[in-house]
């Protein structure tokens, strides 16, 4: 029996856990950071909460006798990915990253690509008045000093009470979102600019299509670097990789 730890936090991990549950010879545990109040429904064994950095993760992998780690976290969750790389290297077990491809800018898109949220806040200064901020809740304070900008801030759960919130309105909602929904929001709130992480995938892509159709600017935050290691672009490829490992190990 191969014991697999799936690091989750996005839909790909949910799908992967469901598929892995049907592979004979594999026993999987899915792990979530515990950020959202109502996490997505994961099939099988689930653990919730941080491990305690690299030493904590090493301890967990040893204690649970994990043979393989699959990192199916969000492309912007780079701390846990770095920790997973270091921990698996330390104990010498295989690690696979499931990294969905980033969105590509198309002909009619009006994107301004930036390296991080701080840079996104800086570029808004002279060119936006009403912004749809779709970066989640963890870094909204980065935008709190923007002068003369009103923000519509969409996130799954409301921000913590100690967070400085930019002026505007908080909208708690969870994807997937439809094109119709996104167009309606952009028009209703008279949005002139969207700030988005380049998350990839289909669940939150309709806002990008809506912006294209309505001629609205997108400040696109590029992804942080990923640690070196094997990677696949989707869940099916991850399952195939696992099947191959079953033969080898
Ligand atoms: P992060 O900065 O990479 O991780 C911060 C810490 O959270 C990690 O050091 C780890 O704590 C804990 N952690 C993260 N993912 C974990 C997991 N799957 N299982 C157990 N512990 C985990 O991550 P983040 O950006 O805060 O995101 C947190 C979670 O939300 C991730 O799982 C990610 O997939 C999901 N998510 C993130 C985004 C985003 O834009 N960042 C968007 C959607 C979903 P310890 O050091 O104590 O182990």
PDB file of C-alpha atoms in Angstrom, residues 4-247:
ATOM      1  CA  UNK A   4       0.186   9.584  -0.427  1.00  0.00           C
ATOM      2  CA  UNK A   5      -0.129  13.034   1.124  1.00  0.00           C
ATOM      3  CA  UNK A   6      -2.029  15.504  -1.069  1.00  0.00           C
ATOM      4  CA  UNK A   7      -1.479  19.142  -0.148  1.00  0.00           C
ATOM      5  CA  UNK A   8      -4.667  20.924  -1.100  1.00  0.00           C
ATOM      6  CA  UNK A   9      -6.433  24.192  -0.951  1.00  0.00           C
ATOM      7  CA  UNK A  10      -7.936  24.400  -4.436  1.00  0.00           C
ATOM      8  CA  UNK A  11     -10.400  22.482  -6.611  1.00  0.00           C
ATOM      9  CA  UNK A  12      -7.654  20.428  -8.259  1.00  0.00           C
ATOM     10  CA  UNK A  13      -6.855  18.836  -4.904  1.00  0.00           C
ATOM     11  CA  UNK A  14     -10.515  17.991  -4.327  1.00  0.00           C
ATOM     12  CA  UNK A  15     -10.710  16.341  -7.751  1.00  0.00           C
ATOM     13  CA  UNK A  16      -7.389  14.562  -7.250  1.00  0.00           C
ATOM     14  CA  UNK A  17      -8.382  13.210  -3.820  1.00  0.00           C
ATOM     15  CA  UNK A  18     -11.608  11.836  -5.305  1.00  0.00           C
ATOM     16  CA  UNK A  19      -9.767  10.121  -8.168  1.00  0.00           C
ATOM     17  CA  UNK A  20      -6.963   8.768  -5.991  1.00  0.00           C
ATOM     18  CA  UNK A  21      -9.543   7.253  -3.641  1.00  0.00           C
ATOM     19  CA  UNK A  22     -10.445   4.895  -6.492  1.00  0.00           C
ATOM     20  CA  UNK A  23      -6.911   3.747  -7.236  1.00  0.00           C
ATOM     21  CA  UNK A  24      -6.305   0.347  -5.633  1.00  0.00           C
ATOM     22  CA  UNK A  25      -3.087   0.131  -3.661  1.00  0.00           C
ATOM     23  CA  UNK A  26      -3.074   3.797  -2.682  1.00  0.00           C
ATOM     24  CA  UNK A  27      -4.124   5.306   0.610  1.00  0.00           C
ATOM     25  CA  UNK A  28      -4.352   9.091   0.502  1.00  0.00           C
ATOM     26  CA  UNK A  29      -4.501  11.819   3.113  1.00  0.00           C
ATOM     27  CA  UNK A  30      -5.491  15.326   1.998  1.00  0.00           C
ATOM     28  CA  UNK A  31      -4.173  18.317   3.888  1.00  0.00           C
ATOM     29  CA  UNK A  32      -5.683  21.805   4.106  1.00  0.00           C
ATOM     30  CA  UNK A  33      -4.260  24.919   5.711  1.00  0.00           C
ATOM     31  CA  UNK A  34      -7.624  25.648   7.329  1.00  0.00           C
ATOM     32  CA  UNK A  35      -8.005  29.185   6.004  1.00  0.00           C
ATOM     33  CA  UNK A  36     -11.649  28.975   4.914  1.00  0.00           C
ATOM     34  CA  UNK A  37     -14.482  28.460   7.359  1.00  0.00           C
ATOM     35  CA  UNK A  38     -16.304  25.979   5.146  1.00  0.00           C
ATOM     36  CA  UNK A  39     -13.617  24.097   3.213  1.00  0.00           C
ATOM     37  CA  UNK A  40     -14.491  22.292   0.016  1.00  0.00           C
ATOM     38  CA  UNK A  41     -15.644  18.691   0.422  1.00  0.00           C
ATOM     39  CA  UNK A  42     -12.632  16.414   0.200  1.00  0.00           C
ATOM     40  CA  UNK A  43     -13.074  12.678  -0.218  1.00  0.00           C
ATOM     41  CA  UNK A  44     -11.272  10.365   2.209  1.00  0.00           C
ATOM     42  CA  UNK A  45      -8.890  11.164   5.036  1.00  0.00           C
ATOM     43  CA  UNK A  46      -8.461  14.866   5.657  1.00  0.00           C
ATOM     44  CA  UNK A  47      -6.230  16.724   8.098  1.00  0.00           C
ATOM     45  CA  UNK A  48      -6.467  20.479   8.669  1.00  0.00           C
ATOM     46  CA  UNK A  49      -3.910  23.054   9.825  1.00  0.00           C
ATOM     47  CA  UNK A  50      -0.247  23.980   9.350  1.00  0.00           C
ATOM     48  CA  UNK A  51       2.472  21.432  10.053  1.00  0.00           C
ATOM     49  CA  UNK A  52       4.844  23.841  11.756  1.00  0.00           C
ATOM     50  CA  UNK A  53       7.266  24.691   8.962  1.00  0.00           C
ATOM     51  CA  UNK A  54       9.722  22.263   7.391  1.00  0.00           C
ATOM     52  CA  UNK A  55      10.566  20.455  10.668  1.00  0.00           C
ATOM     53  CA  UNK A  56       6.869  19.927  11.375  1.00  0.00           C
ATOM     54  CA  UNK A  57       6.230  18.596   7.891  1.00  0.00           C
ATOM     55  CA  UNK A  58       9.248  16.276   8.080  1.00  0.00           C
ATOM     56  CA  UNK A  59       7.916  14.951  11.394  1.00  0.00           C
ATOM     57  CA  UNK A  60       4.448  14.435   9.942  1.00  0.00           C
ATOM     58  CA  UNK A  61       5.718  12.625   6.830  1.00  0.00           C
ATOM     59  CA  UNK A  62       7.791  10.298   9.029  1.00  0.00           C
ATOM     60  CA  UNK A  63       5.064   9.694  11.593  1.00  0.00           C
ATOM     61  CA  UNK A  64       2.434   8.922   8.954  1.00  0.00           C
ATOM     62  CA  UNK A  65       4.905   6.906   6.873  1.00  0.00           C
ATOM     63  CA  UNK A  66       4.105   8.889   3.734  1.00  0.00           C
ATOM     64  CA  UNK A  67       5.686   7.450   0.559  1.00  0.00           C
ATOM     65  CA  UNK A  68       4.759  10.227  -1.887  1.00  0.00           C
ATOM     66  CA  UNK A  69       3.769  13.878  -1.567  1.00  0.00           C
ATOM     67  CA  UNK A  70       1.603  15.598  -4.156  1.00  0.00           C
ATOM     68  CA  UNK A  71       1.585  19.368  -3.947  1.00  0.00           C
ATOM     69  CA  UNK A  72      -1.766  20.476  -5.397  1.00  0.00           C
ATOM     70  CA  UNK A  73      -1.797  23.855  -3.669  1.00  0.00           C
ATOM     71  CA  UNK A  74      -2.669  27.187  -5.254  1.00  0.00           C
ATOM     72  CA  UNK A  75       0.030  28.605  -7.553  1.00  0.00           C
ATOM     73  CA  UNK A  76       0.382  31.580  -5.171  1.00  0.00           C
ATOM     74  CA  UNK A  77       0.826  29.412  -2.065  1.00  0.00           C
ATOM     75  CA  UNK A  78       4.598  29.367  -2.447  1.00  0.00           C
ATOM     76  CA  UNK A  79       5.575  28.951   1.212  1.00  0.00           C
ATOM     77  CA  UNK A  80       3.969  25.531   1.569  1.00  0.00           C
ATOM     78  CA  UNK A  81       5.401  24.470  -1.811  1.00  0.00           C
ATOM     79  CA  UNK A  82       8.910  25.471  -0.697  1.00  0.00           C
ATOM     80  CA  UNK A  83       8.377  23.649   2.596  1.00  0.00           C
ATOM     81  CA  UNK A  84       7.182  20.538   0.760  1.00  0.00           C
ATOM     82  CA  UNK A  85      10.252  20.611  -1.494  1.00  0.00           C
ATOM     83  CA  UNK A  86      12.627  20.917   1.466  1.00  0.00           C
ATOM     84  CA  UNK A  87      10.870  18.288   3.600  1.00  0.00           C
ATOM     85  CA  UNK A  88      10.616  15.636   0.874  1.00  0.00           C
ATOM     86  CA  UNK A  89      14.245  16.205  -0.039  1.00  0.00           C
ATOM     87  CA  UNK A  90      15.254  15.781   3.596  1.00  0.00           C
ATOM     88  CA  UNK A  91      13.568  12.397   3.955  1.00  0.00           C
ATOM     89  CA  UNK A  92      14.073  11.285   0.354  1.00  0.00           C
ATOM     90  CA  UNK A  93      10.540  10.655  -0.935  1.00  0.00           C
ATOM     91  CA  UNK A  94       9.124  11.611  -4.375  1.00  0.00           C
ATOM     92  CA  UNK A  95       7.153  14.861  -4.768  1.00  0.00           C
ATOM     93  CA  UNK A  96       4.951  15.977  -7.636  1.00  0.00           C
ATOM     94  CA  UNK A  97       3.552  19.470  -8.159  1.00  0.00           C
ATOM     95  CA  UNK A  98       0.192  19.863  -9.917  1.00  0.00           C
ATOM     96  CA  UNK A  99       0.415  23.306 -11.485  1.00  0.00           C
ATOM     97  CA  UNK A 100      -2.369  24.407 -13.777  1.00  0.00           C
ATOM     98  CA  UNK A 101      -1.133  26.599 -16.633  1.00  0.00           C
ATOM     99  CA  UNK A 102      -1.401  30.360 -16.172  1.00  0.00           C
ATOM    100  CA  UNK A 103      -3.906  32.324 -18.262  1.00  0.00           C
ATOM    101  CA  UNK A 104      -2.457  33.738 -21.457  1.00  0.00           C
ATOM    102  CA  UNK A 105      -3.147  37.287 -22.605  1.00  0.00           C
ATOM    103  CA  UNK A 106      -5.248  37.286 -25.776  1.00  0.00           C
ATOM    104  CA  UNK A 107      -5.480  39.923 -28.501  1.00  0.00           C
ATOM    105  CA  UNK A 108      -8.321  41.994 -27.044  1.00  0.00           C
ATOM    106  CA  UNK A 109      -7.117  41.782 -23.451  1.00  0.00           C
ATOM    107  CA  UNK A 110      -5.890  44.948 -21.810  1.00  0.00           C
ATOM    108  CA  UNK A 111      -3.536  43.576 -19.148  1.00  0.00           C
ATOM    109  CA  UNK A 112      -0.901  45.271 -17.101  1.00  0.00           C
ATOM    110  CA  UNK A 113       1.283  42.503 -15.681  1.00  0.00           C
ATOM    111  CA  UNK A 114       2.943  43.073 -12.306  1.00  0.00           C
ATOM    112  CA  UNK A 115       5.110  40.983  -9.993  1.00  0.00           C
ATOM    113  CA  UNK A 116       3.121  41.198  -6.761  1.00  0.00           C
ATOM    114  CA  UNK A 117       0.246  42.925  -4.959  1.00  0.00           C
ATOM    115  CA  UNK A 118       2.432  45.827  -3.861  1.00  0.00           C
ATOM    116  CA  UNK A 119       3.235  46.566  -7.509  1.00  0.00           C
ATOM    117  CA  UNK A 120      -0.462  46.178  -8.364  1.00  0.00           C
ATOM    118  CA  UNK A 121      -1.390  48.802  -5.754  1.00  0.00           C
ATOM    119  CA  UNK A 122       1.272  51.136  -7.142  1.00  0.00           C
ATOM    120  CA  UNK A 123       0.061  50.950 -10.755  1.00  0.00           C
ATOM    121  CA  UNK A 124      -3.549  51.627  -9.755  1.00  0.00           C
ATOM    122  CA  UNK A 125      -2.594  55.028  -8.381  1.00  0.00           C
ATOM    123  CA  UNK A 126      -2.915  57.117 -11.507  1.00  0.00           C
ATOM    124  CA  UNK A 127      -5.259  55.108 -13.643  1.00  0.00           C
ATOM    125  CA  UNK A 128      -8.137  53.579 -11.666  1.00  0.00           C
ATOM    126  CA  UNK A 129     -11.142  54.901  -9.773  1.00  0.00           C
ATOM    127  CA  UNK A 130     -13.348  51.854  -9.246  1.00  0.00           C
ATOM    128  CA  UNK A 131     -11.511  48.579  -8.808  1.00  0.00           C
ATOM    129  CA  UNK A 132     -12.708  44.969  -8.567  1.00  0.00           C
ATOM    130  CA  UNK A 133     -10.115  43.456  -6.210  1.00  0.00           C
ATOM    131  CA  UNK A 134     -10.096  39.674  -6.565  1.00  0.00           C
ATOM    132  CA  UNK A 135      -6.907  38.654  -4.769  1.00  0.00           C
ATOM    133  CA  UNK A 136      -8.557  36.976  -1.771  1.00  0.00           C
ATOM    134  CA  UNK A 137      -8.529  38.411   1.734  1.00  0.00           C
ATOM    135  CA  UNK A 138      -4.982  37.855   2.952  1.00  0.00           C
ATOM    136  CA  UNK A 139      -3.332  40.841   1.287  1.00  0.00           C
ATOM    137  CA  UNK A 140      -6.103  43.425   0.935  1.00  0.00           C
ATOM    138  CA  UNK A 141      -4.358  45.768   3.395  1.00  0.00           C
ATOM    139  CA  UNK A 142      -1.732  46.351   0.671  1.00  0.00           C
ATOM    140  CA  UNK A 143      -4.369  48.451  -1.110  1.00  0.00           C
ATOM    141  CA  UNK A 144      -5.555  50.396   1.949  1.00  0.00           C
ATOM    142  CA  UNK A 145      -3.426  53.470   1.233  1.00  0.00           C
ATOM    143  CA  UNK A 146      -4.665  53.934  -2.339  1.00  0.00           C
ATOM    144  CA  UNK A 147      -6.032  57.469  -2.598  1.00  0.00           C
ATOM    145  CA  UNK A 148      -9.288  58.216  -4.399  1.00  0.00           C
ATOM    146  CA  UNK A 149     -10.048  54.600  -5.350  1.00  0.00           C
ATOM    147  CA  UNK A 150     -13.177  52.665  -4.431  1.00  0.00           C
ATOM    148  CA  UNK A 151     -12.767  48.882  -4.156  1.00  0.00           C
ATOM    149  CA  UNK A 152     -15.205  46.019  -4.621  1.00  0.00           C
ATOM    150  CA  UNK A 153     -13.356  43.245  -2.751  1.00  0.00           C
ATOM    151  CA  UNK A 154     -14.393  39.652  -3.389  1.00  0.00           C
ATOM    152  CA  UNK A 155     -13.248  36.878  -1.063  1.00  0.00           C
ATOM    153  CA  UNK A 156     -14.558  33.591   0.344  1.00  0.00           C
ATOM    154  CA  UNK A 157     -14.637  34.610   4.017  1.00  0.00           C
ATOM    155  CA  UNK A 158     -14.596  38.149   5.462  1.00  0.00           C
ATOM    156  CA  UNK A 159     -11.201  39.562   6.510  1.00  0.00           C
ATOM    157  CA  UNK A 160      -9.971  39.269  10.091  1.00  0.00           C
ATOM    158  CA  UNK A 161     -11.032  42.142  12.339  1.00  0.00           C
ATOM    159  CA  UNK A 162      -7.460  43.446  12.731  1.00  0.00           C
ATOM    160  CA  UNK A 163      -6.965  43.955   8.977  1.00  0.00           C
ATOM    161  CA  UNK A 164      -6.969  47.491   7.535  1.00  0.00           C
ATOM    162  CA  UNK A 165      -9.614  47.413   4.818  1.00  0.00           C
ATOM    163  CA  UNK A 166      -9.470  49.656   1.736  1.00  0.00           C
ATOM    164  CA  UNK A 167     -12.509  51.908   1.159  1.00  0.00           C
ATOM    165  CA  UNK A 168     -15.316  50.106  -0.644  1.00  0.00           C
ATOM    166  CA  UNK A 169     -17.491  47.035  -0.365  1.00  0.00           C
ATOM    167  CA  UNK A 170     -16.712  43.429   0.602  1.00  0.00           C
ATOM    168  CA  UNK A 171     -18.454  40.690  -1.346  1.00  0.00           C
ATOM    169  CA  UNK A 172     -18.170  37.195   0.152  1.00  0.00           C
ATOM    170  CA  UNK A 173     -18.583  34.565  -2.504  1.00  0.00           C
ATOM    171  CA  UNK A 174     -16.878  31.439  -3.751  1.00  0.00           C
ATOM    172  CA  UNK A 175     -16.289  30.387  -7.359  1.00  0.00           C
ATOM    173  CA  UNK A 176     -16.871  29.023  -9.860  1.00  0.00           C
ATOM    174  CA  UNK A 177     -18.372  32.201 -11.319  1.00  0.00           C
ATOM    175  CA  UNK A 178     -20.287  32.526 -14.580  1.00  0.00           C
ATOM    176  CA  UNK A 179     -19.586  35.031 -17.337  1.00  0.00           C
ATOM    177  CA  UNK A 180     -23.081  36.449 -16.845  1.00  0.00           C
ATOM    178  CA  UNK A 181     -22.418  36.978 -13.129  1.00  0.00           C
ATOM    179  CA  UNK A 182     -19.078  38.670 -13.767  1.00  0.00           C
ATOM    180  CA  UNK A 183     -20.428  40.998 -16.453  1.00  0.00           C
ATOM    181  CA  UNK A 184     -23.279  41.985 -14.183  1.00  0.00           C
ATOM    182  CA  UNK A 185     -20.869  42.846 -11.351  1.00  0.00           C
ATOM    183  CA  UNK A 186     -18.571  44.898 -13.575  1.00  0.00           C
ATOM    184  CA  UNK A 187     -21.491  46.912 -14.931  1.00  0.00           C
ATOM    185  CA  UNK A 188     -23.431  47.258 -11.676  1.00  0.00           C
ATOM    186  CA  UNK A 189     -20.440  48.676  -9.797  1.00  0.00           C
ATOM    187  CA  UNK A 190     -19.113  50.682 -12.728  1.00  0.00           C
ATOM    188  CA  UNK A 191     -15.723  48.966 -12.473  1.00  0.00           C
ATOM    189  CA  UNK A 192     -12.858  50.391 -14.542  1.00  0.00           C
ATOM    190  CA  UNK A 193     -10.068  47.999 -13.450  1.00  0.00           C
ATOM    191  CA  UNK A 194      -9.821  44.420 -12.154  1.00  0.00           C
ATOM    192  CA  UNK A 195      -6.918  43.249 -10.016  1.00  0.00           C
ATOM    193  CA  UNK A 196      -6.414  39.501 -10.340  1.00  0.00           C
ATOM    194  CA  UNK A 197      -3.789  36.911  -9.570  1.00  0.00           C
ATOM    195  CA  UNK A 198      -2.883  34.813 -12.580  1.00  0.00           C
ATOM    196  CA  UNK A 199      -4.376  31.742 -10.931  1.00  0.00           C
ATOM    197  CA  UNK A 200      -5.183  29.834 -14.122  1.00  0.00           C
ATOM    198  CA  UNK A 201      -8.036  27.315 -14.324  1.00  0.00           C
ATOM    199  CA  UNK A 202     -11.623  27.833 -15.334  1.00  0.00           C
ATOM    200  CA  UNK A 203     -13.391  28.664 -12.045  1.00  0.00           C
ATOM    201  CA  UNK A 204     -12.396  32.328 -11.938  1.00  0.00           C
ATOM    202  CA  UNK A 205     -11.552  32.906 -15.604  1.00  0.00           C
ATOM    203  CA  UNK A 206     -14.979  34.371 -16.556  1.00  0.00           C
ATOM    204  CA  UNK A 207     -14.034  37.742 -14.991  1.00  0.00           C
ATOM    205  CA  UNK A 208     -11.132  37.900 -17.455  1.00  0.00           C
ATOM    206  CA  UNK A 209     -13.471  37.155 -20.374  1.00  0.00           C
ATOM    207  CA  UNK A 210     -15.943  39.739 -19.058  1.00  0.00           C
ATOM    208  CA  UNK A 211     -13.173  42.354 -18.857  1.00  0.00           C
ATOM    209  CA  UNK A 212     -12.171  41.542 -22.443  1.00  0.00           C
ATOM    210  CA  UNK A 213     -15.739  41.934 -23.682  1.00  0.00           C
ATOM    211  CA  UNK A 214     -16.329  45.187 -21.813  1.00  0.00           C
ATOM    212  CA  UNK A 215     -12.897  46.696 -22.539  1.00  0.00           C
ATOM    213  CA  UNK A 216     -11.948  46.833 -18.851  1.00  0.00           C
ATOM    214  CA  UNK A 217      -8.290  46.887 -17.745  1.00  0.00           C
ATOM    215  CA  UNK A 218      -6.845  43.976 -15.778  1.00  0.00           C
ATOM    216  CA  UNK A 219      -3.878  44.384 -13.473  1.00  0.00           C
ATOM    217  CA  UNK A 220      -2.593  40.811 -13.580  1.00  0.00           C
ATOM    218  CA  UNK A 221      -0.347  39.687 -10.746  1.00  0.00           C
ATOM    219  CA  UNK A 222       2.161  37.160 -12.065  1.00  0.00           C
ATOM    220  CA  UNK A 223       2.933  33.983 -10.187  1.00  0.00           C
ATOM    221  CA  UNK A 224       5.773  33.582  -7.719  1.00  0.00           C
ATOM    222  CA  UNK A 225       8.496  31.092  -8.730  1.00  0.00           C
ATOM    223  CA  UNK A 226       7.941  27.395  -7.964  1.00  0.00           C
ATOM    224  CA  UNK A 227      10.594  25.213  -6.365  1.00  0.00           C
ATOM    225  CA  UNK A 228      12.425  22.871  -8.743  1.00  0.00           C
ATOM    226  CA  UNK A 229      10.929  19.416  -9.215  1.00  0.00           C
ATOM    227  CA  UNK A 230       8.589  17.295 -11.273  1.00  0.00           C
ATOM    228  CA  UNK A 231       5.348  18.983 -12.285  1.00  0.00           C
ATOM    229  CA  UNK A 232       2.202  18.180 -14.267  1.00  0.00           C
ATOM    230  CA  UNK A 233      -0.497  20.587 -15.493  1.00  0.00           C
ATOM    231  CA  UNK A 234      -3.630  18.727 -14.398  1.00  0.00           C
ATOM    232  CA  UNK A 235      -5.237  16.073 -12.243  1.00  0.00           C
ATOM    233  CA  UNK A 236      -5.347  13.354 -14.919  1.00  0.00           C
ATOM    234  CA  UNK A 237      -1.608  13.684 -15.518  1.00  0.00           C
ATOM    235  CA  UNK A 238      -1.063  13.474 -11.755  1.00  0.00           C
ATOM    236  CA  UNK A 239      -3.056  10.198 -11.655  1.00  0.00           C
ATOM    237  CA  UNK A 240      -0.998   8.816 -14.524  1.00  0.00           C
ATOM    238  CA  UNK A 241       2.205   9.789 -12.690  1.00  0.00           C
ATOM    239  CA  UNK A 242       0.891   7.969  -9.607  1.00  0.00           C
ATOM    240  CA  UNK A 243       0.076   4.831 -11.607  1.00  0.00           C
ATOM    241  CA  UNK A 244       3.632   4.833 -12.928  1.00  0.00           C
ATOM    242  CA  UNK A 245       4.973   5.190  -9.394  1.00  0.00           C
ATOM    243  CA  UNK A 246       2.829   2.239  -8.251  1.00  0.00           C
ATOM    244  CA  UNK A 247       4.672   0.099 -10.803  1.00  0.00           C
TER     245      UNK A 247
END
